[in-house]
Tab-separated table of C-alpha atoms in Angstrom:
chain	number	residue	atom	x	y	z
G	1	MET	CA	-0.851	-16.533	-13.809
G	2	ILE	CA	1.100	-14.855	-11.000
G	3	SER	CA	4.290	-13.168	-12.099
G	4	ILE	CA	7.060	-13.072	-9.508
G	5	LEU	CA	10.376	-11.243	-9.481
G	6	CYS	CA	12.815	-13.058	-7.200
G	7	VAL	CA	15.824	-11.039	-6.053
G	8	THR	CA	18.892	-12.771	-4.685
G	9	PRO	CA	22.560	-13.046	-5.594
G	10	ASP	CA	22.411	-16.732	-4.627
G	11	LYS	CA	21.531	-19.052	-7.490
G	12	ALA	CA	20.835	-21.988	-5.164
G	13	TRP	CA	18.381	-19.876	-3.153
G	14	TYR	CA	16.646	-18.771	-6.323
G	15	MET	CA	16.383	-22.365	-7.553
G	16	ALA	CA	14.937	-23.434	-4.212
G	17	VAL	CA	12.337	-20.667	-4.266
G	18	GLU	CA	11.468	-21.406	-7.870
G	19	GLY	CA	10.922	-25.032	-6.896
G	20	LEU	CA	8.507	-24.030	-4.132
G	21	PHE	CA	6.131	-22.531	-6.654
G	22	SER	CA	6.264	-25.322	-9.204
G	23	GLY	CA	2.810	-26.670	-9.867
G	24	ASN	CA	1.203	-23.284	-9.228
G	25	SER	CA	0.232	-20.942	-12.013
G	26	VAL	CA	3.383	-18.927	-11.530
G	27	LYS	CA	5.923	-17.293	-13.812
G	28	ILE	CA	9.125	-16.456	-11.957
G	29	GLN	CA	12.042	-14.281	-13.034
G	30	TRP	CA	15.430	-13.921	-11.338
G	31	SER	CA	17.357	-10.726	-10.617
G	32	LYS	CA	20.775	-11.036	-8.997
G	33	SER	CA	20.889	-7.548	-7.524
G	34	ALA	CA	18.684	-4.684	-6.363
G	35	SER	CA	19.747	-2.498	-9.277
G	36	SER	CA	18.903	-5.128	-11.890
G	37	ALA	CA	15.558	-5.746	-10.161
G	38	LEU	CA	14.728	-2.033	-10.196
G	39	SER	CA	15.514	-1.959	-13.922
G	40	ALA	CA	13.189	-4.916	-14.433
G	41	LEU	CA	10.435	-3.154	-12.459
G	42	ASN	CA	10.799	-0.114	-14.682
G	43	ASP	CA	10.292	-2.252	-17.770
G	44	GLN	CA	7.818	-4.943	-16.716
G	45	SER	CA	4.848	-5.520	-14.468
G	46	PHE	CA	5.004	-8.094	-11.655
G	47	ASP	CA	2.460	-9.241	-9.078
G	48	LEU	CA	4.925	-10.186	-6.390
G	49	LEU	CA	8.472	-9.347	-5.386
G	50	ILE	CA	10.342	-11.904	-3.308
G	51	THR	CA	13.657	-10.658	-2.031
G	52	GLN	CA	16.392	-11.590	0.355
G	53	GLU	CA	17.178	-8.916	2.896
G	54	ASP	CA	20.913	-8.828	2.259
G	55	LEU	CA	21.512	-7.839	-1.318
G	56	PRO	CA	24.992	-7.014	-2.609
G	57	ASP	CA	24.175	-3.452	-3.623
G	58	MET	CA	21.378	-2.324	-1.286
G	59	ALA	CA	19.798	-3.115	2.070
G	60	GLY	CA	16.456	-4.893	1.816
G	61	SER	CA	14.352	-2.086	3.291
G	62	ARG	CA	15.960	0.487	1.016
G	63	PHE	CA	15.370	-1.813	-1.956
G	64	VAL	CA	11.687	-2.370	-1.094
G	65	GLU	CA	11.204	1.384	-0.685
G	66	SER	CA	12.827	1.990	-4.093
G	67	ALA	CA	10.701	-0.752	-5.637
G	68	ILE	CA	7.400	0.687	-4.384
G	69	MET	CA	8.409	4.141	-5.603
G	70	ILE	CA	8.522	2.606	-9.081
G	71	SER	CA	5.630	0.210	-8.695
G	72	PRO	CA	3.463	0.819	-5.594
G	73	MET	CA	0.950	-1.827	-6.633
G	74	ILE	CA	3.497	-4.646	-6.375
G	75	ASN	CA	3.278	-6.882	-3.310
G	76	CYS	CA	6.494	-7.730	-1.494
G	77	ALA	CA	7.740	-10.640	0.582
G	78	VAL	CA	11.094	-10.353	2.321
G	79	SER	CA	13.252	-13.225	3.468
G	80	SER	CA	14.822	-11.941	6.663
G	81	PRO	CA	16.431	-13.284	9.841
G	82	LEU	CA	15.126	-10.315	11.865
G	83	ASN	CA	12.724	-10.970	14.704
G	84	GLN	CA	9.174	-9.676	14.347
G	85	LYS	CA	9.801	-6.413	16.213
G	86	LYS	CA	12.970	-5.513	14.328
G	87	PHE	CA	11.414	-6.485	11.017
G	88	HIS	CA	8.449	-4.241	11.750
G	89	GLN	CA	10.775	-1.350	12.601
G	90	ALA	CA	12.826	-1.848	9.448
G	91	TYR	CA	9.914	-2.202	7.049
G	92	GLU	CA	7.104	-0.165	8.606
G	93	GLY	CA	5.120	1.846	6.107
G	94	LEU	CA	6.330	-0.195	3.166
G	95	GLY	CA	3.278	-2.463	3.084
G	96	VAL	CA	5.195	-5.751	3.059
G	97	LEU	CA	2.824	-8.650	2.498
G	98	MET	CA	4.809	-11.237	4.411
G	99	GLN	CA	8.111	-11.853	6.135
G	100	LEU	CA	9.699	-15.096	4.988
G	101	PRO	CA	12.266	-17.130	6.907
G	102	VAL	CA	15.856	-17.263	5.682
G	103	MET	CA	15.028	-20.425	3.773
G	104	PRO	CA	11.314	-20.496	2.950
G	105	GLY	CA	9.562	-23.831	2.647
G	106	ARG	CA	6.388	-25.171	1.039
G	107	LYS	CA	4.188	-23.867	3.859
G	108	GLU	CA	5.452	-20.298	3.504
G	109	ALA	CA	5.037	-20.469	-0.269
G	110	SER	CA	1.485	-21.692	0.178
G	111	ASP	CA	0.736	-18.981	2.781
G	112	LEU	CA	2.142	-16.351	0.466
G	113	ILE	CA	-0.036	-17.394	-2.455
G	114	GLU	CA	-3.045	-17.491	-0.130
G	115	LYS	CA	-2.393	-13.943	1.151
G	116	LEU	CA	-1.922	-12.704	-2.390
G	117	SER	CA	-5.161	-14.355	-3.466
G	118	HIS	CA	-7.021	-12.806	-0.526
G	119	ILE	CA	-5.873	-9.344	-1.536
G	120	ASP	CA	-6.959	-10.105	-5.106
G	121	VAL	CA	-10.428	-11.005	-3.786
G	122	LEU	CA	-10.626	-7.694	-1.890
G	123	GLN	CA	-9.465	-5.796	-4.979
G	124	MET	CA	-12.068	-7.611	-7.059
G	125	GLY	CA	-14.750	-6.515	-4.571
G	126	VAL	CA	-13.636	-2.917	-5.031
G	127	LYS	CA	-13.719	-3.241	-8.806
G	128	GLN	CA	-17.184	-4.753	-8.694
G	129	GLY	CA	-18.430	-1.873	-6.540
G	130	GLU	CA	-19.144	-3.856	-3.389
G	131	TYR	CA	-17.889	-0.994	-1.221
G	132	LYS	CA	-19.950	2.030	-2.174
N	1	MET	CA	-10.213	23.428	-4.021
N	2	LYS	CA	-12.879	24.740	-6.343
N	3	ASN	CA	-14.337	21.463	-7.544
N	4	GLY	CA	-13.645	17.887	-6.562
N	5	ARG	CA	-14.219	15.044	-4.163
N	6	ILE	CA	-12.471	14.854	-0.787
N	7	ALA	CA	-12.092	11.693	1.318
N	8	VAL	CA	-11.356	11.658	5.046
N	9	PRO	CA	-10.649	8.393	6.922
N	10	SER	CA	-13.256	8.459	9.688
N	11	ASN	CA	-14.393	6.728	12.869
N	12	GLY	CA	-17.806	5.130	13.273
N	13	GLU	CA	-20.425	6.404	10.882
N	14	GLY	CA	-18.324	9.338	9.690
N	15	GLY	CA	-19.948	12.474	8.307
N	16	LEU	CA	-18.883	16.108	8.495
N	17	GLY	CA	-19.533	16.266	12.262
N	18	GLY	CA	-17.582	13.090	12.940
N	19	THR	CA	-14.015	12.380	13.921
N	20	ARG	CA	-11.036	11.353	11.857
N	21	SER	CA	-9.382	7.979	12.108
N	22	GLY	CA	-5.683	8.122	12.852
N	23	HIS	CA	-5.181	4.831	11.055
N	24	PHE	CA	-5.865	5.328	7.389
N	25	GLY	CA	-6.094	1.651	6.479
N	26	HIS	CA	-8.111	0.702	9.559
N	27	CYS	CA	-10.773	3.435	9.399
N	28	ASP	CA	-14.429	2.402	9.621
N	29	VAL	CA	-15.595	4.576	6.744
N	30	PHE	CA	-14.342	7.297	4.472
N	31	THR	CA	-16.303	10.535	4.734
N	32	ILE	CA	-16.745	11.845	1.196
N	33	VAL	CA	-17.253	15.539	0.562
N	34	ASP	CA	-18.224	16.762	-2.896
N	35	VAL	CA	-17.159	20.322	-3.581
N	36	GLU	CA	-18.595	22.560	-6.272
N	37	GLU	CA	-17.478	26.132	-6.874
N	38	GLY	CA	-15.642	26.101	-3.553
N	39	LYS	CA	-18.700	25.049	-1.559
N	40	ILE	CA	-19.784	21.739	-0.038
N	41	LYS	CA	-22.443	20.243	-2.256
N	42	GLU	CA	-22.916	16.819	-0.690
N	43	VAL	CA	-21.540	14.658	2.120
N	44	SER	CA	-21.660	10.869	1.991
N	45	THR	CA	-19.644	7.903	3.239
N	46	ILE	CA	-17.951	4.878	1.730
N	47	LYS	CA	-17.517	1.830	3.903
N	48	ASN	CA	-13.923	0.710	4.274
N	49	GLN	CA	-13.203	-2.932	3.635
N	50	GLU	CA	-11.359	-5.570	5.590
N	51	HIS	CA	-7.765	-4.608	6.178
N	52	VAL	CA	-5.064	-7.208	5.770
N	53	GLN	CA	-1.301	-7.069	6.054
N	54	GLY	CA	0.134	-5.785	2.792
N	55	GLY	CA	-3.316	-4.856	1.517
N	56	CYS	CA	-2.799	-1.110	1.570
N	57	MET	CA	-3.484	-0.792	-2.132
N	58	VAL	CA	-7.086	-1.934	-1.629
N	59	PRO	CA	-8.269	1.422	-0.188
N	60	VAL	CA	-6.212	3.196	-2.852
N	61	ASN	CA	-8.231	1.439	-5.525
N	62	LEU	CA	-11.449	1.886	-3.541
N	63	LEU	CA	-11.085	5.665	-3.459
N	64	SER	CA	-9.882	5.786	-7.047
N	65	GLN	CA	-12.927	3.775	-8.173
N	66	ASN	CA	-15.096	6.289	-6.349
N	67	HIS	CA	-13.529	9.258	-8.150
N	68	VAL	CA	-11.853	10.832	-5.130
N	69	ASN	CA	-9.428	13.659	-5.949
N	70	ALA	CA	-8.026	14.494	-2.520
N	71	LEU	CA	-7.422	12.635	0.736
N	72	VAL	CA	-6.652	14.121	4.156
N	73	VAL	CA	-4.618	11.924	6.488
N	74	GLY	CA	-2.988	12.175	9.875
N	75	GLY	CA	-0.433	9.593	8.823
N	76	ILE	CA	0.218	7.243	5.927
N	77	GLY	CA	2.878	4.745	4.868
N	78	MET	CA	5.134	5.237	1.884
N	79	ARG	CA	3.523	2.491	-0.182
N	80	PRO	CA	-0.080	3.738	-0.037
N	81	LEU	CA	1.175	7.305	-0.542
N	82	MET	CA	2.934	6.238	-3.733
N	83	GLY	CA	-0.214	4.357	-4.738
N	84	PHE	CA	-2.425	7.411	-4.274
N	85	ARG	CA	-0.032	9.528	-6.269
N	86	GLN	CA	-0.002	6.934	-9.031
N	87	VAL	CA	-3.795	6.986	-9.349
N	88	GLY	CA	-3.869	10.794	-9.237
N	89	ILE	CA	-5.226	11.363	-5.718
N	90	ASN	CA	-3.526	14.242	-3.889
N	91	VAL	CA	-2.776	13.445	-0.249
N	92	PHE	CA	-2.973	16.268	2.302
N	93	HIS	CA	-1.702	16.205	5.854
N	94	ASP	CA	-3.058	17.324	9.210
N	95	ASP	CA	-2.003	15.442	12.309
N	96	GLN	CA	-3.350	17.912	14.844
N	97	ARG	CA	-7.124	18.088	14.646
N	98	PRO	CA	-9.343	15.043	15.264
N	99	GLU	CA	-12.486	16.636	13.781
N	100	ILE	CA	-13.429	16.173	10.143
N	101	GLU	CA	-15.090	19.495	9.366
N	102	PRO	CA	-12.225	21.923	10.097
N	103	VAL	CA	-9.710	20.018	7.972
N	104	VAL	CA	-12.208	19.770	5.115
N	105	MET	CA	-12.886	23.498	5.286
N	106	ASP	CA	-9.156	24.231	5.340
N	107	LEU	CA	-8.587	21.980	2.339
N	108	ILE	CA	-11.322	23.738	0.386
N	109	ALA	CA	-9.795	27.095	1.381
N	110	GLY	CA	-6.366	25.953	0.165
N	111	LYS	CA	-4.873	26.055	3.640
N	112	LEU	CA	-3.762	22.419	3.925
N	113	ALA	CA	-0.384	21.286	2.596
N	114	GLU	CA	0.215	18.091	0.664
N	115	ILE	CA	2.104	15.476	2.647
N	116	ARG	CA	5.833	15.281	1.965
N	117	ASN	CA	7.816	12.060	1.589
N	118	ASP	CA	9.637	12.766	4.852
N	119	GLN	CA	6.322	12.924	6.730
N	120	VAL	CA	5.295	9.352	5.967
N	121	CYS	CA	4.920	6.959	8.830
N	122	GLY	CA	4.286	3.264	9.249
N	123	GLY	CA	2.956	0.828	11.756
N	124	GLY	CA	1.903	-2.679	10.893
N	125	GLY	CA	3.466	-2.556	7.471
N	126	GLY	CA	1.848	0.449	5.929
N	127	GLN	CA	-1.420	0.341	7.768
N	128	HIS	CA	-1.575	4.039	8.502
C-alpha cells in the first residue's frame, strides 16, 4: 500500500489526481494548504507527496524544502508549469522524484508509481546487503 | 574523531590514495575508513548503486546500513543532508581538495567543519 499526501487548494484537482490512482494499491489523503500538509507530515508517515506548485500559503519549492526538513525520506512530485530548466533551478537539491504537468494524466501517474517502485527496489537491495 | 567509520564519495576504485567524487550521489564507490583511538585501522570500499532521479535516500540508507558515522562531501543537496542527519551520520564539508587522504586526516584531527544548511547545493534534483 502506497500512502500519498496530495496538496492542493483545488478540490477538483484533488479529485482528478485521486482518480488517477484508483485501482492501484494506494491510500491518498488531501491537504488544502502547505501548513496543513506540514502538520500532517509531523503526525503521520507518507510514501509520496504530490503537490501543486502554487499553494495559497507557500511557494512550492519552499513547501518541498519544509517537507523534507520534517520527513527527508518522503518522495515528492510537483505539478508545475515551469520548463525543465526553470524547474531544475527552483527545486535543485530537494531530490524531487518527478515533475508533473499542470494536469497530470494516467501516463504520469503510471510513471510516478514506476519510479517509486524502482527506488523501493534499490532500497530493498541496500537492506538485503547487495551493496557491501 | 577518536573512533568511528568515515565515508568519502570516491572516483574509480577509491581507497585512501584515490580522489574524491564531486557528485555525492553519482560516485563510483565510497571509501570507508575505520578509525580506532584516533588512528586509521582499516580502509575498504562500498560500491555505490545505480543513481536515479529522486533516489538520494538510497545512499543514505546504504551508508547507514554499513554503520558509517561521518561523511565528507564537496557538495550535497538539502534532502540527502536531512536524511543523513536523520539517520545519525554527521556530514562534513571540504570543497577544495580532490584527494581523499588529506580530508580524512583532517577529519580525524578534528579540523573539518560540519556542513551548514546554507552550504547545501543541488544539481539534478539533489544528486550532489
